[in-house]
Amino acid sequence: MPKKSHGHGHDTRYVRLQKNYCFACGKNNPEGMRLKFTYDEERDCFVCRFRLSKRYTGPPGHAHGGIIATILDEAMGKVNKLRQVVALTSQITVDYLRPVPLNKPLRVESREVRVRGRHHVNMAEILNPNGEVLARGRGLFIAIDPQKMFAKFVERKTSRDMKDR
């Protein structure tokens, strides 16, 4: 007797990523910054509005330089979504132009500079409400194959596994 077909797509494998614990943008990291980015089509850039609390203190009343670099790196990394690639930071440079204040409304904007093969160059700026640039970053990101690099962090299940749940 022939085996019964379960129909199109019923034996499709799916991939479930672990929760997002990214320090900068992960919603599952209780200690993280939880930055939320949106894409501004008109200006062709990613934007995130935020305030930094005293836990991010460097100099009195201002943000730590490492936190500033983290925000710029995260913003530049979002730009790679435009090319639908996963690209990891290879190099980053930061120009600290003015102290970044705590407890004030701020925004970070990021955009693509150029792409050559797997090399993606992006830039980002942190601005105050007056539009003054407080810090600027430029980064080189290398596109990778996430299935190869992150295979041990991905949970693979078949539809049969799901039926057993």
Short mmCIF file of C-alpha atoms in Angstrom, two decimals, residues 6-13 158-160:
data_model
loop_
_atom_site.label_atom_id
_atom_site.label_comp_id
_atom_site.label_asym_id
_atom_site.label_seq_id
_atom_site.Cartn_x
_atom_site.Cartn_y
_atom_site.Cartn_z
CA HIS A 6 0.47 14.70 4.00
CA GLY A 7 0.08 17.48 1.46
CA HIS A 8 2.38 20.23 0.30
CA GLY A 9 4.50 21.85 2.99
CA HIS A 10 3.59 19.57 5.89
CA ASP A 11 7.08 18.16 6.23
CA THR A 12 8.75 21.54 5.89
CA ARG A 13 11.65 22.10 8.27
CA THR A 158 10.88 19.13 11.85
CA SER A 159 7.10 19.26 11.67
CA ARG A 160 7.12 15.75 13.21
#
